PDB file of C-alpha atoms and ligand atoms in Angstrom:
ATOM      1  CA  MET A   4      -3.145  24.136 -24.032  1.00 47.00           C
ATOM      2  CA  SER A   5      -3.192  26.592 -21.123  1.00 49.00           C
ATOM      3  CA  ASN A   6      -1.846  25.386 -17.819  1.00 54.00           C
ATOM      4  CA  SER A   7      -5.129  25.895 -16.010  1.00 56.00           C
ATOM      5  CA  LEU A   8      -6.959  23.785 -18.579  1.00 56.00           C
ATOM      6  CA  LYS A   9      -4.327  21.079 -18.240  1.00 56.00           C
ATOM      7  CA  ASP A  10      -4.670  21.222 -14.444  1.00 54.00           C
ATOM      8  CA  ARG A  11      -8.431  20.878 -14.643  1.00 53.00           C
ATOM      9  CA  GLN A  12      -8.136  17.910 -16.975  1.00 56.00           C
ATOM     10  CA  ALA A  13      -5.619  16.301 -14.659  1.00 56.00           C
ATOM     11  CA  GLU A  14      -8.003  16.737 -11.749  1.00 57.00           C
ATOM     12  CA  SER A  15     -10.865  15.091 -13.585  1.00 68.00           C
ATOM     13  CA  GLU A  16      -8.686  12.054 -14.273  1.00 84.00           C
ATOM     14  CA  THR A  17      -8.490   9.286 -11.731  1.00 87.00           C
ATOM     15  CA  PRO A  18      -5.823   6.572 -11.542  1.00 86.00           C
ATOM     16  CA  ALA A  19      -8.468   4.134 -12.756  1.00 91.00           C
ATOM     17  CA  SER A  20      -9.399   6.288 -15.754  1.00 94.00           C
ATOM     18  CA  ARG A  21      -5.742   6.780 -16.695  1.00 95.00           C
ATOM     19  CA  LEU A  22      -5.160   3.033 -16.388  1.00 97.00           C
ATOM     20  CA  ALA A  23      -8.162   2.290 -18.609  1.00 97.00           C
ATOM     21  CA  ALA A  24      -6.963   4.809 -21.187  1.00 97.00           C
ATOM     22  CA  ILE A  25      -3.453   3.320 -21.277  1.00 98.00           C
ATOM     23  CA  ARG A  26      -4.840  -0.207 -21.547  1.00 98.00           C
ATOM     24  CA  ALA A  27      -7.033   0.896 -24.437  1.00 98.00           C
ATOM     25  CA  ARG A  28      -3.998   2.398 -26.209  1.00 98.00           C
ATOM     26  CA  ILE A  29      -1.994  -0.795 -25.617  1.00 98.00           C
ATOM     27  CA  ASN A  30      -4.818  -2.925 -27.032  1.00 98.00           C
ATOM     28  CA  LYS A  31      -5.199  -0.672 -30.046  1.00 98.00           C
ATOM     29  CA  ALA A  32      -1.464  -0.643 -30.780  1.00 98.00           C
ATOM     30  CA  ALA A  33      -1.256  -4.423 -30.441  1.00 98.00           C
ATOM     31  CA  ARG A  34      -4.204  -5.018 -32.759  1.00 98.00           C
ATOM     32  CA  ALA A  35      -2.847  -2.533 -35.295  1.00 98.00           C
ATOM     33  CA  ALA A  36       0.343  -4.602 -35.327  1.00 98.00           C
ATOM     34  CA  GLY A  37      -1.629  -7.829 -35.782  1.00 98.00           C
ATOM     35  CA  ARG A  38      -0.740  -8.931 -32.282  1.00 98.00           C
ATOM     36  CA  ASP A  39      -2.801 -10.305 -29.412  1.00 98.00           C
ATOM     37  CA  PRO A  40      -3.007  -7.549 -26.746  1.00 98.00           C
ATOM     38  CA  ARG A  41      -2.558 -10.227 -24.104  1.00 97.00           C
ATOM     39  CA  GLU A  42       1.036 -10.626 -25.285  1.00 97.00           C
ATOM     40  CA  VAL A  43       1.780  -7.153 -23.914  1.00 98.00           C
ATOM     41  CA  THR A  44       2.279  -6.749 -20.166  1.00 98.00           C
ATOM     42  CA  LEU A  45       1.842  -3.280 -18.714  1.00 98.00           C
ATOM     43  CA  VAL A  46       4.527  -2.653 -16.093  1.00 98.00           C
ATOM     44  CA  ALA A  47       3.280   0.326 -14.068  1.00 98.00           C
ATOM     45  CA  VAL A  48       6.401   2.252 -13.045  1.00 98.00           C
ATOM     46  CA  SER A  49       5.716   3.586  -9.561  1.00 97.00           C
ATOM     47  CA  LYS A  50       9.142   5.065  -8.717  1.00 97.00           C
ATOM     48  CA  THR A  51       8.924   8.231  -6.577  1.00 96.00           C
ATOM     49  CA  PHE A  52       5.242   7.533  -5.839  1.00 96.00           C
ATOM     50  CA  GLY A  53       4.062   6.319  -2.462  1.00 95.00           C
ATOM     51  CA  ALA A  54       1.662   3.613  -1.378  1.00 94.00           C
ATOM     52  CA  GLU A  55      -1.197   6.148  -1.376  1.00 94.00           C
ATOM     53  CA  ASP A  56      -0.690   6.707  -5.112  1.00 95.00           C
ATOM     54  CA  ILE A  57      -0.159   3.037  -5.898  1.00 96.00           C
ATOM     55  CA  ALA A  58      -3.171   1.690  -3.972  1.00 96.00           C
ATOM     56  CA  PRO A  59      -5.801   3.123  -6.374  1.00 95.00           C
ATOM     57  CA  LEU A  60      -4.112   1.377  -9.310  1.00 97.00           C
ATOM     58  CA  ILE A  61      -4.080  -1.935  -7.433  1.00 97.00           C
ATOM     59  CA  GLU A  62      -7.723  -1.262  -6.635  1.00 95.00           C
ATOM     60  CA  ALA A  63      -8.358  -0.768 -10.358  1.00 95.00           C
ATOM     61  CA  GLY A  64      -6.851  -4.157 -11.141  1.00 96.00           C
ATOM     62  CA  GLN A  65      -3.231  -3.386 -12.033  1.00 98.00           C
ATOM     63  CA  ARG A  66      -0.934  -6.135 -10.735  1.00 98.00           C
ATOM     64  CA  VAL A  67       2.487  -5.647 -12.388  1.00 98.00           C
ATOM     65  CA  PHE A  68       4.648  -2.804 -11.109  1.00 98.00           C
ATOM     66  CA  GLY A  69       8.172  -1.569 -11.790  1.00 98.00           C
ATOM     67  CA  GLU A  70      10.664   0.203  -9.551  1.00 98.00           C
ATOM     68  CA  ASN A  71      14.132   1.421 -10.432  1.00 97.00           C
ATOM     69  CA  ARG A  72      15.695   1.490  -6.961  1.00 98.00           C
ATOM     70  CA  VAL A  73      16.017  -1.453  -4.599  1.00 98.00           C
ATOM     71  CA  GLN A  74      16.100   0.728  -1.489  1.00 97.00           C
ATOM     72  CA  GLU A  75      12.995   2.670  -2.422  1.00 97.00           C
ATOM     73  CA  ALA A  76      11.113  -0.486  -3.367  1.00 98.00           C
ATOM     74  CA  ALA A  77      12.095  -2.131  -0.074  1.00 97.00           C
ATOM     75  CA  ALA A  78      10.509   0.754   1.810  1.00 96.00           C
ATOM     76  CA  LYS A  79       7.086   0.576   0.198  1.00 96.00           C
ATOM     77  CA  TRP A  80       6.437  -2.795  -1.446  1.00 97.00           C
ATOM     78  CA  PRO A  81       6.637  -5.485   1.281  1.00 96.00           C
ATOM     79  CA  ALA A  82       3.409  -4.217   2.862  1.00 96.00           C
ATOM     80  CA  LEU A  83       1.623  -3.871  -0.493  1.00 96.00           C
ATOM     81  CA  LYS A  84       2.776  -7.315  -1.576  1.00 96.00           C
ATOM     82  CA  ALA A  85       1.672  -8.827   1.723  1.00 95.00           C
ATOM     83  CA  ALA A  86      -1.791  -7.351   1.184  1.00 95.00           C
ATOM     84  CA  HIS A  87      -2.022  -8.535  -2.449  1.00 95.00           C
ATOM     85  CA  ALA A  88      -0.372 -11.891  -3.043  1.00 93.00           C
ATOM     86  CA  ASP A  89      -0.709 -11.722  -6.828  1.00 97.00           C
ATOM     87  CA  ILE A  90       1.351  -8.556  -7.313  1.00 98.00           C
ATOM     88  CA  GLU A  91       4.431  -8.871  -9.508  1.00 98.00           C
ATOM     89  CA  LEU A  92       7.292  -6.474  -8.897  1.00 98.00           C
ATOM     90  CA  HIS A  93       9.884  -5.803 -11.599  1.00 98.00           C
ATOM     91  CA  LEU A  94      13.279  -4.167 -11.068  1.00 98.00           C
ATOM     92  CA  ILE A  95      13.930  -1.857 -14.015  1.00 98.00           C
ATOM     93  CA  GLY A  96      16.927   0.066 -12.635  1.00 98.00           C
ATOM     94  CA  PRO A  97      20.580  -0.853 -12.107  1.00 97.00           C
ATOM     95  CA  LEU A  98      21.361  -3.576  -9.571  1.00 97.00           C
ATOM     96  CA  GLN A  99      24.512  -3.466  -7.458  1.00 97.00           C
ATOM     97  CA  THR A 100      25.677  -6.862  -6.258  1.00 96.00           C
ATOM     98  CA  ASN A 101      25.692  -5.660  -2.646  1.00 97.00           C
ATOM     99  CA  LYS A 102      21.905  -5.136  -2.931  1.00 97.00           C
ATOM    100  CA  LEU A 103      21.293  -8.490  -4.579  1.00 97.00           C
ATOM    101  CA  ALA A 104      19.966 -10.349  -1.546  1.00 97.00           C
ATOM    102  CA  GLN A 105      17.514  -7.547  -0.845  1.00 97.00           C
ATOM    103  CA  ALA A 106      16.482  -7.456  -4.507  1.00 98.00           C
ATOM    104  CA  LEU A 107      15.930 -11.223  -4.641  1.00 98.00           C
ATOM    105  CA  ALA A 108      13.626 -10.999  -1.635  1.00 96.00           C
ATOM    106  CA  LEU A 109      11.479  -8.343  -3.337  1.00 97.00           C
ATOM    107  CA  PHE A 110      11.442  -8.686  -7.092  1.00 98.00           C
ATOM    108  CA  ASP A 111       9.744 -11.237  -9.340  1.00 98.00           C
ATOM    109  CA  ALA A 112      11.643 -10.069 -12.409  1.00 98.00           C
ATOM    110  CA  ILE A 113      14.897  -8.202 -13.041  1.00 98.00           C
ATOM    111  CA  HIS A 114      15.182  -6.306 -16.336  1.00 98.00           C
ATOM    112  CA  THR A 115      18.742  -5.092 -15.842  1.00 98.00           C
ATOM    113  CA  LEU A 116      21.143  -8.024 -15.918  1.00 98.00           C
ATOM    114  CA  ASP A 117      24.050  -6.504 -17.816  1.00 98.00           C
ATOM    115  CA  ARG A 118      27.387  -7.843 -16.603  1.00 97.00           C
ATOM    116  CA  GLU A 119      29.346 -10.921 -15.746  1.00 97.00           C
ATOM    117  CA  ARG A 120      29.719 -10.032 -12.075  1.00 97.00           C
ATOM    118  CA  LEU A 121      25.986  -9.814 -11.607  1.00 98.00           C
ATOM    119  CA  ALA A 122      25.414 -13.092 -13.473  1.00 98.00           C
ATOM    120  CA  ALA A 123      27.966 -14.789 -11.200  1.00 98.00           C
ATOM    121  CA  ALA A 124      26.346 -13.282  -8.100  1.00 98.00           C
ATOM    122  CA  LEU A 125      22.940 -14.600  -9.216  1.00 98.00           C
ATOM    123  CA  VAL A 126      24.397 -18.071  -9.628  1.00 98.00           C
ATOM    124  CA  LYS A 127      25.984 -17.887  -6.174  1.00 97.00           C
ATOM    125  CA  ALA A 128      22.645 -16.851  -4.669  1.00 97.00           C
ATOM    126  CA  ARG A 129      20.940 -19.760  -6.420  1.00 97.00           C
ATOM    127  CA  VAL A 130      23.542 -22.199  -5.091  1.00 96.00           C
ATOM    128  CA  GLU A 131      22.839 -20.796  -1.625  1.00 96.00           C
ATOM    129  CA  GLY A 132      19.162 -21.608  -2.073  1.00 96.00           C
ATOM    130  CA  ALA A 133      17.619 -18.442  -3.481  1.00 95.00           C
ATOM    131  CA  GLN A 134      14.902 -18.762  -6.078  1.00 95.00           C
ATOM    132  CA  LEU A 135      15.888 -16.537  -8.960  1.00 97.00           C
ATOM    133  CA  PRO A 136      13.466 -14.042 -10.471  1.00 98.00           C
ATOM    134  CA  ARG A 137      12.740 -13.931 -14.195  1.00 98.00           C
ATOM    135  CA  LEU A 138      15.687 -12.337 -15.969  1.00 98.00           C
ATOM    136  CA  PHE A 139      15.978  -9.824 -18.796  1.00 98.00           C
ATOM    137  CA  ILE A 140      19.329  -8.663 -20.124  1.00 98.00           C
ATOM    138  CA  GLN A 141      19.659  -4.905 -20.581  1.00 98.00           C
ATOM    139  CA  VAL A 142      21.255  -3.861 -23.863  1.00 98.00           C
ATOM    140  CA  ASN A 143      22.718  -0.363 -24.172  1.00 98.00           C
ATOM    141  CA  THR A 144      21.449   0.005 -27.740  1.00 98.00           C
ATOM    142  CA  GLY A 145      22.608   3.629 -27.972  1.00 98.00           C
ATOM    143  CA  GLU A 146      26.046   2.747 -26.573  1.00 98.00           C
ATOM    144  CA  GLU A 147      25.742   5.674 -24.178  1.00 98.00           C
ATOM    145  CA  PRO A 148      28.646   5.733 -21.725  1.00 96.00           C
ATOM    146  CA  GLN A 149      26.464   6.927 -18.821  1.00 95.00           C
ATOM    147  CA  LYS A 150      23.870   4.211 -19.370  1.00 96.00           C
ATOM    148  CA  ALA A 151      23.849   0.666 -18.035  1.00 96.00           C
ATOM    149  CA  GLY A 152      23.504  -2.330 -20.312  1.00 98.00           C
ATOM    150  CA  ILE A 153      25.676  -4.612 -22.370  1.00 98.00           C
ATOM    151  CA  ALA A 154      26.957  -3.192 -25.682  1.00 98.00           C
ATOM    152  CA  PRO A 155      25.045  -4.537 -28.712  1.00 98.00           C
ATOM    153  CA  ARG A 156      28.176  -6.157 -30.184  1.00 98.00           C
ATOM    154  CA  GLU A 157      28.775  -8.001 -26.905  1.00 98.00           C
ATOM    155  CA  ALA A 158      25.178  -9.065 -26.405  1.00 98.00           C
ATOM    156  CA  ASP A 159      25.282 -12.446 -28.203  1.00 98.00           C
ATOM    157  CA  ALA A 160      28.337 -13.584 -26.255  1.00 98.00           C
ATOM    158  CA  PHE A 161      26.922 -12.363 -22.942  1.00 98.00           C
ATOM    159  CA  ILE A 162      23.572 -14.076 -23.536  1.00 98.00           C
ATOM    160  CA  ALA A 163      25.404 -17.301 -24.412  1.00 98.00           C
ATOM    161  CA  ARG A 164      27.586 -17.092 -21.303  1.00 98.00           C
ATOM    162  CA  CYS A 165      24.595 -16.448 -19.066  1.00 98.00           C
ATOM    163  CA  ARG A 166      22.890 -19.518 -20.454  1.00 98.00           C
ATOM    164  CA  GLU A 167      25.708 -21.958 -21.049  1.00 97.00           C
ATOM    165  CA  VAL A 168      28.298 -21.047 -18.433  1.00 95.00           C
ATOM    166  CA  HIS A 169      26.009 -19.812 -15.683  1.00 96.00           C
ATOM    167  CA  GLY A 170      22.946 -21.902 -16.484  1.00 97.00           C
ATOM    168  CA  LEU A 171      20.654 -18.888 -16.124  1.00 98.00           C
ATOM    169  CA  ALA A 172      17.262 -18.926 -17.803  1.00 97.00           C
ATOM    170  CA  ILE A 173      17.086 -15.693 -19.782  1.00 98.00           C
ATOM    171  CA  GLU A 174      13.600 -14.548 -20.607  1.00 98.00           C
ATOM    172  CA  GLY A 175      14.254 -11.557 -22.832  1.00 98.00           C
ATOM    173  CA  LEU A 176      15.993  -8.254 -23.468  1.00 99.00           C
ATOM    174  CA  MET A 177      15.429  -4.709 -22.269  1.00 99.00           C
ATOM    175  CA  CYS A 178      16.539  -1.314 -23.589  1.00 98.00           C
ATOM    176  CA  ILE A 179      16.178   2.394 -22.846  1.00 98.00           C
ATOM    177  CA  PRO A 180      16.760   4.354 -26.076  1.00 98.00           C
ATOM    178  CA  PRO A 181      18.732   7.622 -25.969  1.00 98.00           C
ATOM    179  CA  VAL A 182      16.334  10.524 -25.303  1.00 96.00           C
ATOM    180  CA  ASP A 183      17.276  12.400 -28.469  1.00 95.00           C
ATOM    181  CA  GLU A 184      17.099   9.556 -30.979  1.00 97.00           C
ATOM    182  CA  GLU A 185      14.319   7.848 -32.884  1.00 98.00           C
ATOM    183  CA  PRO A 186      13.278   5.052 -30.475  1.00 98.00           C
ATOM    184  CA  ALA A 187      12.071   2.787 -33.312  1.00 98.00           C
ATOM    185  CA  LEU A 188      15.668   2.182 -34.443  1.00 98.00           C
ATOM    186  CA  HIS A 189      16.579   0.998 -30.945  1.00 98.00           C
ATOM    187  CA  PHE A 190      13.480  -1.161 -30.561  1.00 98.00           C
ATOM    188  CA  ALA A 191      14.183  -2.790 -33.932  1.00 98.00           C
ATOM    189  CA  LEU A 192      17.795  -3.458 -32.926  1.00 98.00           C
ATOM    190  CA  LEU A 193      16.695  -5.030 -29.636  1.00 98.00           C
ATOM    191  CA  ASP A 194      14.190  -7.204 -31.492  1.00 98.00           C
ATOM    192  CA  LYS A 195      16.874  -8.308 -33.935  1.00 98.00           C
ATOM    193  CA  ILE A 196      19.278  -9.317 -31.142  1.00 98.00           C
ATOM    194  CA  ALA A 197      16.470 -11.161 -29.329  1.00 98.00           C
ATOM    195  CA  ARG A 198      15.398 -13.077 -32.445  1.00 98.00           C
ATOM    196  CA  ARG A 199      18.845 -14.305 -33.360  1.00 98.00           C
ATOM    197  CA  ASN A 200      19.253 -15.527 -29.789  1.00 98.00           C
ATOM    198  CA  GLY A 201      15.859 -17.179 -29.572  1.00 98.00           C
ATOM    199  CA  LEU A 202      14.528 -14.821 -26.897  1.00 98.00           C
ATOM    200  CA  ALA A 203      10.787 -14.219 -26.914  1.00 96.00           C
ATOM    201  CA  ARG A 204      10.363 -11.244 -24.588  1.00 98.00           C
ATOM    202  CA  LEU A 205      11.169  -7.581 -25.114  1.00 99.00           C
ATOM    203  CA  SER A 206      10.983  -4.973 -22.347  1.00 99.00           C
ATOM    204  CA  MET A 207      10.829  -1.707 -24.266  1.00 98.00           C
ATOM    205  CA  GLY A 208       8.635   1.354 -24.556  1.00 98.00           C
ATOM    206  CA  MET A 209       7.802   4.021 -21.968  1.00 98.00           C
ATOM    207  CA  SER A 210       5.097   6.717 -21.672  1.00 97.00           C
ATOM    208  CA  GLY A 211       6.232   8.578 -24.776  1.00 97.00           C
ATOM    209  CA  ASP A 212       6.866   5.710 -27.160  1.00 98.00           C
ATOM    210  CA  PHE A 213       5.113   2.533 -26.025  1.00 98.00           C
ATOM    211  CA  GLU A 214       2.900   2.294 -29.099  1.00 98.00           C
ATOM    212  CA  THR A 215       5.989   2.305 -31.340  1.00 98.00           C
ATOM    213  CA  ALA A 216       7.530  -0.351 -29.099  1.00 98.00           C
ATOM    214  CA  ILE A 217       4.431  -2.545 -29.358  1.00 98.00           C
ATOM    215  CA  ALA A 218       4.498  -2.235 -33.154  1.00 98.00           C
ATOM    216  CA  LEU A 219       8.083  -3.526 -33.007  1.00 98.00           C
ATOM    217  CA  GLY A 220       7.378  -6.466 -30.720  1.00 98.00           C
ATOM    218  CA  ALA A 221       7.418  -5.214 -27.099  1.00 98.00           C
ATOM    219  CA  THR A 222       6.016  -7.732 -24.628  1.00 98.00           C
ATOM    220  CA  HIS A 223       6.615  -5.514 -21.572  1.00 99.00           C
ATOM    221  CA  VAL A 224       5.967  -1.775 -21.716  1.00 98.00           C
ATOM    222  CA  ARG A 225       7.224   0.225 -18.733  1.00 98.00           C
ATOM    223  CA  ILE A 226       4.893   3.143 -18.165  1.00 98.00           C
ATOM    224  CA  GLY A 227       5.264   5.688 -15.368  1.00 97.00           C
ATOM    225  CA  SER A 228       4.240   9.285 -15.923  1.00 96.00           C
ATOM    226  CA  ALA A 229       1.325   8.536 -18.250  1.00 95.00           C
ATOM    227  CA  LEU A 230      -0.226   6.560 -15.376  1.00 96.00           C
ATOM    228  CA  PHE A 231       0.874   8.396 -12.259  1.00 94.00           C
ATOM    229  CA  GLY A 232       1.350  11.939 -13.575  1.00 90.00           C
ATOM    230  CA  SER A 233       4.684  13.758 -13.476  1.00 87.00           C
ATOM    231  CA  ARG A 234       7.142  12.483 -10.948  1.00 82.00           C
ATOM    232  CA  ARG A 235       7.866  14.439  -7.780  1.00 71.00           C
TER     233      ARG A 235
HETATM  234  C1  LIG B 324      11.160   5.747 -15.087  1.00 90.65           C
HETATM  235  C2  LIG B 324      11.343   4.638 -16.030  1.00 90.65           C
HETATM  236  C3  LIG B 324      10.334   4.303 -16.937  1.00 90.65           C
HETATM  237  C4  LIG B 324       9.009   5.031 -17.036  1.00 90.65           C
HETATM  238  O1  LIG B 324       9.179   6.237 -17.697  1.00 90.65           O
HETATM  239  P1  LIG B 324       7.931   7.156 -18.109  1.00 90.65           P
HETATM  240  O2  LIG B 324       8.468   7.986 -19.203  1.00 90.65           O
HETATM  241  O3  LIG B 324       7.554   7.914 -16.896  1.00 90.65           O
HETATM  242  O4  LIG B 324       6.842   6.258 -18.558  1.00 90.65           O
HETATM  243  C5  LIG B 324      10.566   3.220 -17.783  1.00 90.65           C
HETATM  244  N1  LIG B 324      11.721   2.526 -17.738  1.00 90.65           N
HETATM  245  C6  LIG B 324      12.716   2.831 -16.886  1.00 90.65           C
HETATM  246  C7  LIG B 324      13.962   2.017 -16.898  1.00 90.65           C
HETATM  247  C8  LIG B 324      12.566   3.903 -16.010  1.00 90.65           C
HETATM  248  O5  LIG B 324      13.569   4.190 -15.156  1.00 90.65           O
END
């Protein structure tokens, strides 16, 4: 496709039309897999986009959003959340313990619990009176050294420690497959680890592979560029 044609198509799209198209694809993928589309939550990943880009999606009915940086989320979401009480904000990027208090004040779910230190810090915050968000454990399914997440072979023990030693309610697992590998293998591995640990939720699938993720059991798809356009 020529660039000018692409540009014209992009112009004719609105946030609402892109949202409707993505929802339709989610529904179709869920039905094709014999699943109820309502089991799949669309997490609209708004990183790098400002309130002016996010507002039209809220307007169009989207309520669940994802951000990968605490600092960036803290700059734009308190006002949006104050204006729309039913918005759910999910942290999908790494969490440093020194940003934990700020994160707990902002996020309704954290997809990136991946180490003992963070689990202990969450427990400490709870003891001090914080209400903990819903928690997903990130698994580094590709065992990439530069990527966050617990190694697959350590996942069972970490999940058990989070539950039994720390008393944390773990909702599910999250993964980000390596860019150059078949994502289905990673989604299937995440599903396998979740099943043997009795975890019902899977945060997996992004703009390029969410239909595959839904076929393999995703309950939370994290979609950015397909909704907002390419990031700045
Ligand atoms: C940015 C991001 C996404 C969204 O990626 P797209 O390819 O733009 O849909 C999903 N998950 C995580 C963890 C991200 O950082």
